[in-house]
Coordinates of C-alpha atoms and ligand atoms in Angstrom, one line a residue:
M4 CA -21.0 -144.4 -23.7
D5 CA -22.7 -142.2 -26.3
Q6 CA -23.1 -144.1 -29.8
L7 CA -20.0 -144.4 -32.0
L8 CA -19.5 -143.6 -35.8
L9 CA -18.2 -146.7 -38.1
V10 CA -16.2 -145.7 -41.0
I11 CA -15.1 -147.7 -43.9
D12 CA -12.1 -146.7 -45.7
A13 CA -11.8 -148.8 -48.9
G14 CA -8.4 -147.8 -50.2
T15 CA -6.3 -148.8 -53.1
T16 CA -4.1 -151.3 -51.4
S17 CA -6.1 -151.9 -48.4
T18 CA -9.5 -151.7 -46.8
R19 CA -10.0 -150.8 -43.3
A20 CA -12.9 -149.9 -40.7
M21 CA -12.7 -147.6 -38.0
L22 CA -14.8 -146.6 -34.9
F23 CA -14.8 -143.0 -33.8
A24 CA -16.6 -141.3 -30.9
A25 CA -18.1 -137.8 -31.3
D26 CA -15.2 -136.0 -29.8
G27 CA -13.0 -137.7 -32.6
A28 CA -11.1 -140.3 -30.2
C29 CA -10.6 -143.4 -32.4
F30 CA -11.9 -146.7 -30.6
G31 CA -10.4 -149.2 -32.9
S32 CA -9.2 -150.1 -36.3
E33 CA -9.2 -153.1 -38.4
Q34 CA -7.5 -153.6 -41.5
R35 CA -7.2 -156.3 -44.5
D36 CA -4.8 -156.1 -47.4
L37 CA -6.4 -156.0 -51.1
T38 CA -4.9 -158.2 -53.9
Q39 CA -3.6 -156.2 -56.7
H40 CA -4.0 -158.0 -60.1
Y41 CA -1.7 -156.5 -63.0
P42 CA -2.9 -158.9 -65.9
A43 CA -0.4 -156.9 -68.6
P44 CA 1.8 -153.9 -68.2
G45 CA -0.1 -150.7 -67.5
L46 CA -3.0 -152.7 -66.3
V47 CA -4.3 -152.8 -62.7
E48 CA -7.4 -154.4 -61.6
H49 CA -9.3 -155.2 -58.3
D50 CA -11.5 -158.2 -57.7
A51 CA -14.8 -156.0 -56.5
E52 CA -16.1 -158.9 -54.5
E53 CA -12.8 -158.9 -52.5
I54 CA -13.3 -155.2 -51.7
W55 CA -16.7 -156.1 -50.5
A56 CA -15.6 -159.1 -48.7
R57 CA -12.9 -157.5 -47.0
S58 CA -15.1 -154.5 -46.2
L59 CA -17.3 -156.6 -44.7
E60 CA -15.0 -158.4 -42.5
C61 CA -13.4 -155.1 -41.4
A62 CA -16.8 -153.6 -40.4
E63 CA -17.8 -156.8 -38.6
A64 CA -15.0 -156.5 -36.6
M65 CA -15.5 -153.1 -35.5
V66 CA -19.2 -153.5 -34.9
A67 CA -18.3 -156.6 -32.3
K68 CA -15.9 -154.3 -30.7
A69 CA -18.5 -151.5 -30.3
G70 CA -20.7 -153.8 -28.6
G71 CA -23.4 -154.4 -31.3
A72 CA -25.0 -152.6 -34.2
D73 CA -27.2 -150.7 -31.5
R74 CA -23.8 -148.9 -30.3
I75 CA -23.4 -147.3 -33.8
A76 CA -25.0 -144.0 -34.7
A77 CA -24.1 -143.9 -38.5
V78 CA -21.7 -145.3 -41.2
G79 CA -19.3 -143.5 -43.1
I80 CA -17.6 -144.5 -46.3
T81 CA -14.5 -143.1 -47.9
N82 CA -12.7 -145.0 -50.9
Q83 CA -10.2 -145.0 -53.5
R84 CA -11.5 -142.5 -56.3
E85 CA -11.9 -143.1 -59.8
T86 CA -11.7 -147.2 -59.8
I87 CA -15.0 -148.5 -61.5
V88 CA -17.0 -151.3 -60.7
F89 CA -19.3 -153.2 -63.0
W90 CA -22.3 -155.4 -61.2
S91 CA -25.7 -156.9 -61.8
R92 CA -28.5 -155.1 -60.3
R93 CA -30.7 -158.6 -59.9
T94 CA -27.9 -160.6 -58.3
G95 CA -25.8 -157.9 -56.6
R96 CA -22.7 -159.9 -58.3
A97 CA -19.8 -158.2 -59.9
L98 CA -19.8 -158.8 -63.4
A99 CA -16.0 -157.8 -64.7
P100 CA -13.0 -156.9 -62.7
A101 CA -12.7 -153.5 -61.4
I102 CA -10.6 -151.1 -63.4
V103 CA -8.4 -149.1 -60.8
W104 CA -7.6 -145.6 -60.8
Q105 CA -3.6 -146.5 -62.0
D106 CA -4.8 -148.5 -65.2
R107 CA -3.4 -146.8 -68.1
R108 CA -5.1 -149.1 -70.7
T109 CA -7.3 -146.3 -71.9
A110 CA -4.2 -143.9 -72.7
E111 CA -4.6 -144.6 -76.5
L112 CA -8.3 -143.7 -76.3
C113 CA -7.8 -140.4 -74.4
R114 CA -5.2 -139.5 -76.9
S115 CA -7.4 -140.1 -79.9
L116 CA -10.1 -138.0 -78.2
K117 CA -7.6 -135.4 -77.4
E118 CA -6.6 -135.3 -81.0
A119 CA -10.2 -134.8 -82.2
G120 CA -10.4 -131.9 -80.0
H121 CA -12.6 -133.3 -77.2
E122 CA -10.5 -132.0 -74.0
E123 CA -11.5 -128.5 -73.9
A124 CA -15.4 -129.4 -73.7
L125 CA -14.7 -132.2 -71.0
R126 CA -12.4 -129.5 -69.1
Q127 CA -15.3 -127.0 -69.1
C128 CA -17.7 -129.4 -68.0
T129 CA -16.1 -131.7 -65.4
G130 CA -12.9 -129.4 -64.3
L131 CA -10.7 -132.6 -65.3
L132 CA -8.3 -133.4 -68.3
L133 CA -8.6 -136.3 -70.7
D134 CA -6.6 -138.9 -69.0
P135 CA -6.9 -142.6 -68.4
Y136 CA -7.2 -141.9 -64.5
F137 CA -10.8 -140.7 -64.4
S138 CA -13.5 -143.3 -64.7
A139 CA -15.1 -142.3 -68.1
S140 CA -12.7 -143.8 -70.6
K141 CA -12.1 -147.1 -68.4
I142 CA -16.0 -147.6 -68.8
A143 CA -15.7 -147.0 -72.3
W144 CA -13.1 -149.4 -72.8
A145 CA -15.1 -152.0 -70.5
M146 CA -18.3 -151.5 -72.9
A147 CA -16.3 -152.1 -75.8
N148 CA -14.3 -155.0 -74.6
W149 CA -16.6 -156.9 -72.0
P150 CA -19.5 -158.4 -74.0
E151 CA -21.0 -159.5 -70.7
L152 CA -21.6 -155.8 -70.0
R153 CA -23.3 -155.1 -73.1
D154 CA -25.3 -158.4 -72.7
A155 CA -26.6 -157.2 -69.5
G156 CA -28.6 -154.3 -70.6
D157 CA -30.9 -152.8 -67.8
D158 CA -29.5 -155.2 -65.4
L159 CA -26.1 -153.5 -65.6
R160 CA -24.8 -151.3 -62.6
V161 CA -21.7 -149.2 -63.0
G162 CA -20.4 -147.2 -60.0
T163 CA -17.4 -146.1 -58.1
V164 CA -16.3 -148.1 -54.9
E165 CA -18.8 -146.4 -52.6
S166 CA -21.6 -147.2 -54.9
W167 CA -20.8 -150.9 -54.9
L168 CA -20.5 -151.1 -51.4
I169 CA -23.6 -149.3 -50.8
H170 CA -25.3 -151.4 -53.0
R171 CA -24.3 -154.5 -51.0
L172 CA -24.7 -152.8 -47.6
T173 CA -28.2 -151.8 -48.4
G174 CA -29.3 -154.8 -50.9
G175 CA -29.8 -152.6 -53.9
L176 CA -29.8 -148.8 -53.2
H177 CA -27.7 -147.3 -56.2
I178 CA -26.3 -144.0 -55.4
T179 CA -22.8 -141.9 -55.6
D180 CA -21.7 -138.8 -53.9
A181 CA -21.1 -135.7 -55.6
T182 CA -17.3 -135.8 -54.9
N183 CA -16.8 -139.4 -56.2
A184 CA -19.0 -138.5 -59.2
S185 CA -17.0 -135.5 -59.9
R186 CA -14.0 -137.8 -60.6
T187 CA -15.9 -139.8 -63.3
A188 CA -15.2 -137.2 -66.1
L189 CA -19.3 -137.8 -66.6
M190 CA -20.4 -135.1 -64.3
D191 CA -21.0 -131.6 -64.8
I192 CA -19.6 -130.1 -61.8
V193 CA -21.9 -126.8 -61.8
T194 CA -25.1 -128.6 -62.2
G195 CA -24.2 -131.8 -60.3
R196 CA -25.8 -133.9 -63.0
W197 CA -24.5 -136.6 -65.2
D198 CA -23.6 -134.7 -68.9
D199 CA -25.4 -136.4 -71.8
A200 CA -23.1 -135.2 -74.1
L201 CA -20.0 -136.8 -72.2
L202 CA -22.1 -140.0 -71.6
G203 CA -22.6 -140.3 -75.2
L204 CA -18.8 -139.7 -76.1
F205 CA -17.8 -142.3 -73.9
D206 CA -20.5 -144.9 -74.4
V207 CA -22.0 -145.2 -70.9
P208 CA -25.5 -146.1 -70.8
R209 CA -27.0 -143.8 -68.4
T210 CA -29.7 -146.1 -66.8
A211 CA -26.4 -148.0 -65.2
L212 CA -25.3 -145.0 -63.4
P213 CA -26.2 -144.2 -59.8
E214 CA -28.0 -141.2 -58.6
I215 CA -25.7 -138.4 -57.6
V216 CA -26.5 -137.1 -53.8
D217 CA -25.3 -135.2 -50.9
C218 CA -22.0 -136.3 -49.0
A219 CA -24.3 -136.2 -45.8
G220 CA -27.8 -137.4 -45.1
R221 CA -29.7 -140.5 -44.3
F222 CA -29.2 -142.5 -47.7
G223 CA -30.2 -145.9 -46.4
E224 CA -30.0 -148.5 -43.9
T225 CA -27.8 -151.7 -43.6
S226 CA -29.5 -154.6 -41.8
L227 CA -26.2 -157.0 -41.9
F228 CA -25.0 -156.5 -38.5
G229 CA -27.8 -157.5 -36.2
A230 CA -30.0 -154.1 -36.1
P231 CA -30.5 -151.7 -38.7
I232 CA -27.5 -148.9 -39.1
P233 CA -28.3 -145.7 -41.0
I234 CA -25.4 -145.1 -44.0
C235 CA -25.0 -141.1 -43.4
G236 CA -21.6 -140.0 -44.8
M237 CA -19.7 -140.3 -48.2
A238 CA -16.8 -139.0 -50.0
G239 CA -13.8 -139.9 -52.0
D240 CA -10.6 -140.2 -50.1
Q241 CA -8.7 -136.9 -50.7
Q242 CA -12.0 -134.8 -50.1
S243 CA -12.6 -136.9 -47.0
A244 CA -9.0 -136.0 -46.0
A245 CA -9.6 -132.5 -46.5
I246 CA -12.7 -132.5 -44.4
G247 CA -10.7 -134.3 -41.8
Q248 CA -8.4 -131.5 -41.9
A249 CA -10.9 -129.2 -41.2
C250 CA -10.4 -127.3 -44.7
I251 CA -13.8 -125.6 -44.4
A252 CA -12.9 -122.2 -45.2
P253 CA -12.0 -120.8 -48.9
G254 CA -8.0 -121.0 -49.0
D255 CA -7.7 -123.7 -46.3
T256 CA -5.3 -126.5 -47.9
K257 CA -4.4 -130.0 -47.3
A258 CA -1.5 -132.0 -48.6
T259 CA -1.3 -135.7 -48.1
Y260 CA 2.2 -137.2 -48.6
G261 CA 1.8 -140.9 -49.2
T262 CA 2.9 -143.0 -52.0
G263 CA 1.9 -139.7 -54.1
A264 CA 1.3 -136.5 -52.8
F265 CA -2.3 -134.9 -53.2
V266 CA -3.1 -131.3 -52.5
L267 CA -6.3 -129.8 -52.0
T268 CA -7.3 -126.1 -51.5
H269 CA -11.1 -125.3 -50.6
T270 CA -12.2 -122.6 -53.0
G271 CA -15.7 -122.0 -51.9
A272 CA -19.3 -122.0 -53.4
E273 CA -18.0 -121.1 -57.0
R274 CA -16.6 -123.2 -59.5
P275 CA -13.1 -122.4 -60.0
V276 CA -11.1 -122.4 -63.3
S277 CA -7.5 -123.1 -63.6
H278 CA -5.1 -121.6 -66.0
H279 CA -2.2 -123.6 -64.7
R280 CA -3.6 -127.5 -65.4
L281 CA -4.7 -128.0 -61.8
L282 CA -8.1 -130.0 -61.5
S283 CA -11.4 -128.4 -60.7
T284 CA -13.2 -130.7 -58.4
I285 CA -16.0 -130.7 -55.9
A286 CA -14.9 -130.5 -52.1
W287 CA -18.3 -131.5 -50.9
Q288 CA -22.1 -131.3 -51.5
L289 CA -24.4 -130.7 -48.6
G290 CA -28.2 -130.0 -48.8
G291 CA -27.7 -129.7 -52.6
A292 CA -25.2 -127.0 -52.5
R293 CA -21.7 -127.7 -53.8
A294 CA -18.4 -126.5 -52.5
Y295 CA -15.5 -126.6 -54.9
A296 CA -11.7 -127.2 -54.4
L297 CA -8.6 -127.1 -56.8
E298 CA -6.5 -130.4 -56.7
G299 CA -3.0 -130.7 -57.8
S300 CA -1.3 -134.4 -57.7
V301 CA 2.6 -135.2 -57.5
F302 CA 3.1 -138.7 -59.0
V303 CA 6.1 -139.5 -56.7
A304 CA 6.7 -138.7 -53.1
G305 CA 7.0 -141.6 -50.6
S306 CA 7.7 -143.9 -53.3
L307 CA 11.1 -141.8 -54.1
I308 CA 11.9 -143.1 -50.3
Q309 CA 11.1 -147.0 -51.0
W310 CA 13.1 -146.6 -54.5
L311 CA 16.1 -145.1 -52.2
R312 CA 15.4 -148.1 -49.8
D313 CA 14.5 -150.9 -51.9
D314 CA 16.3 -150.6 -55.3
L315 CA 19.2 -148.0 -54.5
K316 CA 19.8 -149.7 -51.0
L317 CA 20.7 -146.1 -49.5
L318 CA 18.1 -146.6 -46.7
G319 CA 17.4 -149.4 -44.3
F320 CA 14.0 -147.9 -43.5
A321 CA 12.0 -145.1 -44.6
A322 CA 12.1 -143.3 -41.4
E323 CA 16.1 -143.4 -41.4
S324 CA 15.8 -140.7 -44.1
E325 CA 15.3 -138.2 -41.3
A326 CA 18.6 -139.0 -39.4
L327 CA 20.5 -139.1 -42.7
A328 CA 19.0 -135.8 -43.6
R329 CA 20.0 -134.1 -40.4
S330 CA 23.6 -135.4 -40.6
V331 CA 24.7 -133.1 -43.2
S332 CA 24.3 -129.1 -43.3
D333 CA 22.9 -129.3 -47.0
N334 CA 22.2 -131.1 -50.0
G335 CA 25.9 -130.6 -51.1
G336 CA 24.6 -129.2 -54.5
A337 CA 22.7 -132.3 -55.3
Y338 CA 19.0 -132.1 -56.5
I339 CA 16.6 -134.9 -57.2
V340 CA 13.7 -134.2 -59.9
P341 CA 11.6 -137.3 -59.0
A342 CA 10.3 -137.7 -62.5
L343 CA 10.3 -141.6 -62.1
S344 CA 6.7 -142.0 -63.6
G345 CA 6.5 -138.7 -65.5
L346 CA 5.8 -135.5 -63.9
G347 CA 2.1 -134.7 -62.6
A348 CA 0.6 -131.2 -61.8
P349 CA 1.5 -128.6 -62.6
Y350 CA 3.8 -129.7 -65.5
W351 CA 2.1 -132.7 -66.7
E352 CA 4.6 -134.3 -68.5
P353 CA 3.9 -138.0 -68.8
S354 CA 7.0 -139.0 -70.7
A355 CA 9.7 -136.9 -68.2
R356 CA 12.0 -138.9 -66.6
G357 CA 13.9 -138.3 -63.2
A358 CA 17.5 -137.2 -62.8
I359 CA 19.9 -136.7 -59.9
S360 CA 22.0 -133.5 -60.7
G361 CA 24.8 -131.7 -59.1
L362 CA 26.9 -134.7 -58.2
S363 CA 30.7 -134.3 -57.2
F364 CA 33.3 -136.8 -55.2
A365 CA 32.2 -134.8 -52.1
T366 CA 28.4 -136.2 -52.6
G367 CA 27.5 -138.7 -50.0
R368 CA 24.5 -140.9 -49.2
A369 CA 23.2 -138.4 -46.8
H370 CA 23.2 -135.5 -49.5
I371 CA 21.4 -137.9 -52.0
V372 CA 18.8 -139.0 -49.2
R373 CA 18.5 -135.1 -48.3
A374 CA 17.9 -134.1 -51.6
A375 CA 15.1 -136.6 -52.0
L376 CA 13.4 -135.3 -49.1
E377 CA 13.8 -131.8 -50.3
A378 CA 12.2 -132.6 -53.7
M379 CA 8.9 -132.6 -51.7
A380 CA 9.0 -129.2 -50.7
H381 CA 10.4 -128.1 -54.2
Q382 CA 7.3 -129.9 -55.8
T383 CA 5.0 -128.5 -53.5
H384 CA 6.5 -125.0 -53.8
D385 CA 5.6 -125.2 -57.5
L386 CA 2.1 -126.4 -56.8
M387 CA 1.7 -123.5 -54.4
T388 CA 2.8 -121.1 -57.0
A389 CA 0.2 -122.5 -59.6
F390 CA -2.5 -122.4 -57.0
A391 CA -1.7 -119.0 -55.8
S392 CA -1.7 -117.9 -59.8
D393 CA -5.1 -119.4 -59.9
G394 CA -6.4 -117.1 -57.4
A395 CA -6.0 -119.8 -54.6
A396 CA -3.2 -118.6 -52.2
W397 CA -2.5 -120.7 -49.2
E398 CA -2.0 -119.2 -45.8
C399 CA -1.2 -122.5 -43.9
L400 CA -0.5 -126.2 -45.1
K401 CA -2.3 -129.1 -43.5
V402 CA -0.2 -132.1 -44.1
D403 CA -0.7 -135.8 -43.2
G404 CA 0.2 -139.4 -44.7
G405 CA 3.1 -141.5 -44.1
M406 CA 5.8 -139.1 -44.9
V407 CA 5.1 -136.4 -42.7
A408 CA 5.8 -138.4 -39.6
N409 CA 9.2 -137.3 -40.5
D410 CA 9.8 -133.8 -38.6
W411 CA 12.7 -132.8 -40.8
L412 CA 10.4 -133.0 -43.8
A413 CA 7.6 -131.0 -42.0
Q414 CA 10.0 -128.5 -41.1
D415 CA 11.6 -128.3 -44.7
L416 CA 8.0 -127.9 -46.1
A417 CA 7.4 -124.9 -43.8
D418 CA 10.9 -123.3 -44.7
M419 CA 10.8 -123.6 -48.3
L420 CA 7.1 -122.6 -48.5
N421 CA 7.6 -119.9 -46.0
L422 CA 4.0 -120.7 -44.5
A423 CA 3.0 -122.4 -41.3
V424 CA 2.6 -126.2 -41.8
E425 CA 0.1 -128.1 -39.3
R426 CA 0.1 -131.6 -38.6
P427 CA -2.6 -133.2 -36.8
A428 CA -1.6 -135.6 -33.9
F429 CA -4.1 -138.0 -35.3
V430 CA -3.2 -138.5 -38.9
E431 CA -5.8 -140.6 -40.2
T432 CA -7.6 -137.8 -41.6
T433 CA -9.3 -139.6 -44.5
A434 CA -11.3 -141.9 -42.1
L435 CA -11.9 -138.9 -39.8
G436 CA -13.5 -137.0 -42.8
A437 CA -16.1 -139.6 -43.5
A438 CA -16.7 -140.0 -39.5
M439 CA -17.5 -136.1 -39.9
L440 CA -19.7 -136.6 -42.5
A441 CA -21.5 -139.4 -41.1
G442 CA -21.9 -137.3 -37.8
V443 CA -23.5 -134.7 -39.9
G444 CA -25.5 -136.8 -41.9
C445 CA -27.2 -138.7 -38.9
G446 CA -27.7 -135.4 -36.9
M447 CA -24.9 -135.7 -34.2
F448 CA -23.4 -132.5 -35.6
S449 CA -25.8 -129.6 -37.2
S450 CA -23.1 -128.7 -39.5
L451 CA -19.4 -129.6 -40.5
E452 CA -18.2 -126.6 -38.6
E453 CA -19.3 -128.2 -35.5
A454 CA -17.5 -131.4 -36.5
V455 CA -14.3 -129.9 -36.7
P456 CA -13.1 -130.6 -33.1
M457 CA -13.0 -134.1 -33.9
R458 CA -9.6 -133.3 -35.5
G459 CA -8.1 -132.9 -32.1
N460 CA -4.6 -131.1 -31.4
V461 CA -2.2 -130.1 -33.9
V462 CA 1.7 -129.8 -34.0
L463 CA 2.7 -126.4 -35.8
F464 CA 6.0 -126.0 -38.0
E465 CA 7.0 -122.6 -38.4
P466 CA 9.1 -121.1 -41.1
R467 CA 12.5 -120.4 -40.1
M468 CA 15.1 -120.6 -42.9
A469 CA 17.0 -117.6 -43.9
E470 CA 15.6 -116.0 -47.3
A471 CA 18.8 -116.2 -49.1
E472 CA 19.1 -120.0 -48.3
R473 CA 15.6 -120.4 -49.9
K474 CA 16.3 -118.5 -52.8
R475 CA 19.8 -120.6 -53.5
R476 CA 17.5 -124.2 -53.0
L477 CA 14.7 -122.8 -55.3
H478 CA 17.3 -121.7 -58.0
G479 CA 18.9 -125.0 -57.6
W480 CA 15.6 -126.8 -58.0
R481 CA 14.5 -124.8 -61.1
R482 CA 17.9 -125.4 -62.7
A483 CA 17.2 -129.0 -62.2
L484 CA 13.9 -129.2 -63.4
D485 CA 14.4 -127.2 -66.6
A486 CA 17.0 -129.2 -67.7
I487 CA 14.4 -132.2 -67.6
L488 CA 11.7 -130.3 -69.1
A489 CA 14.0 -129.3 -71.9
S490 CA 15.2 -132.9 -72.6
Ligands
ADP23 P1 -0.4 -144.7 -49.1 O1 -1.6 -144.3 -47.9 O2 0.0 -144.2 -50.3 O3 -0.2 -146.1 -49.1 P2 1.4 -143.9 -46.6 O4 0.4 -142.6 -46.3 O5 0.9 -144.9 -45.7 O6 1.2 -143.9 -48.3 O7 2.8 -143.6 -46.6 C1 3.8 -144.3 -47.1 C2 5.0 -143.8 -47.7 O8 5.6 -142.9 -47.1 C3 6.0 -144.8 -48.2 O9 6.0 -144.7 -49.6 C4 7.2 -144.4 -47.1 O10 8.3 -144.6 -48.2 C5 7.1 -143.1 -46.8 N1 7.6 -142.8 -45.3 C6 6.9 -143.5 -44.4 N2 7.7 -143.0 -43.4 C7 8.7 -142.1 -43.6 C8 9.3 -141.1 -43.1 N3 9.5 -141.4 -41.6 N4 10.5 -140.2 -43.9 C9 10.2 -140.5 -45.1 N5 9.3 -141.0 -45.7 C10 8.5 -142.1 -45.1

C-alpha cells in the first residue's frame, strides 16, 4: 500500500484526525468533542491544552490505524479560523484561555475604533471589517486584561490554532499559513506580511507573532509518533473546504451549510475589492504566490432547523425537514427571515431580528418547515447577487456541510439560483482540502490541479423551476426581508 496522508481538523466543537490515500479514499477518522467555555454572555473560550490533547489522541489513533508513522507521507492541518491562542515559547504551555471566533467581548472596542474612523484603512489593508469576529481585537483585549501575557515579554507566543498545533507537534516551530493569517485583521493581504500600523492599533507585540508561510511545503517534522513525519499542508477551515471542493479556477464557488453558511468564490491572483460588504481573503498561498477569494457568511443556516426541532418542536429530527417540505406543494405564502442572531453578509445588520411572515389559518407545520429550508436558497441568492455585482459571478455552486444531505434543499438551491449545484459523494471537504495541500507539500502531487481527482464523484442538481415561480418566491422573500431591514 502507498503512503497515506494524515489530516488534523481542529474544529470549533470537535477535533478530528483522518487518513487519506492519494486517490482520495478515506481510511479512517477519529473524533473528540471539545469543551465550550462560556464565562459570561457573549464570551466563548476554549482550553488550548484540551485542543492539543484531543488532537494528539485523534492523530495517535490514526497513526496506529495506518500501521505506524512510516506509513504516513505527510501531515495536513486545518482549523477553526480567527480563534486566538497565547502560549509560552519556553515551556510550550498555554498562558491563557483561547478566545474563540464567536466571542463578542470586543464589540465595544471595535465600535470605538470604527467611530474613530479606522475601518476603511483596515478594510483596505486586510480585506476584512472592524468586527470582534477577527483575531486582532481579541489580542488587544487579552494584552490589556491578562497581566500574565504582558509579563511574559519575549516569551509570549500568539497564534491561531494551526500555529499552536505546529508548535506542539514540532517542539517550537512558530509559523502560520497565509489563509489563517489573513483572518487575524493584522495582515496586509497584498504583501502577505504583518502590517505595522495594525499591530500598533491593536497593541500586538510583533515578536509574539508567527512567520507567515505558504499553505503547502515542508514546514517541519513531528517526532511524536515513533518516526519523523513531515508537516506539509495548512489552511483555515473554509479555505480548506474550497480547496477540497476543487475551487481552483477563478469563479469556482463553494458553499458550506452547517450551523451557519460560508460561501467562498475563488477570484484569482489579484486582490478583489468588494463594494457589497463581502470579505476579501486569501484562498491559498503556494510558492509565495497568493490566490484570492471573496467570502460571504450567513449566520443562521442549520441552526434554524435545530431551533425548529429543539425549541419550537416542529421536527423530531433535522432530516425530517425533507419529507415535510415535500409534503406540501409550496410555502403557502409563509416566509422566514432567519435573523435570529442578526443578519450577516451582504446585509451586516447585527441588531436585526428574525420573522415568520405571511401566516394564515391554512399555514401548517410543513409550510413553516418548508419556509425554513427555502430561506437557505433565499439568503444564498442575495449573496450570489452581491458576488456578481463585485465581478465574481457564479457558474455552478459546489455545496457541502450537514444540511446538504437534504436532497430537497439541494434542488431548491439549484432552482432558486438557476444554477447547477454539485454535491460531492464524499462530503468531508474541509479535511480533504488539507490532505490535498499536504499531498502537494510532500511532493505526492506536483500541483493542486493534480490533487483534484481526490475529490471523487459528485451528484448534480440541475435547475428546473419555472421562471414565474422563481420570481414569485424572490418577490415574497424580498418583501419579508425589507420589513425586517426597515424595522
Ligand atoms: P457544523 O459543522 O457547523 O457543526 P454540520 O455541517 O455538521 O454543522 O451540519 C449540522 C447542521 O445541519 C445542523 O444545524 C442540522 O440542523 C443541519 N442538518 C443536518 N441534517 C439536515 C437535513 N437532512 N436537513 C436539514 N438540515 C440538516
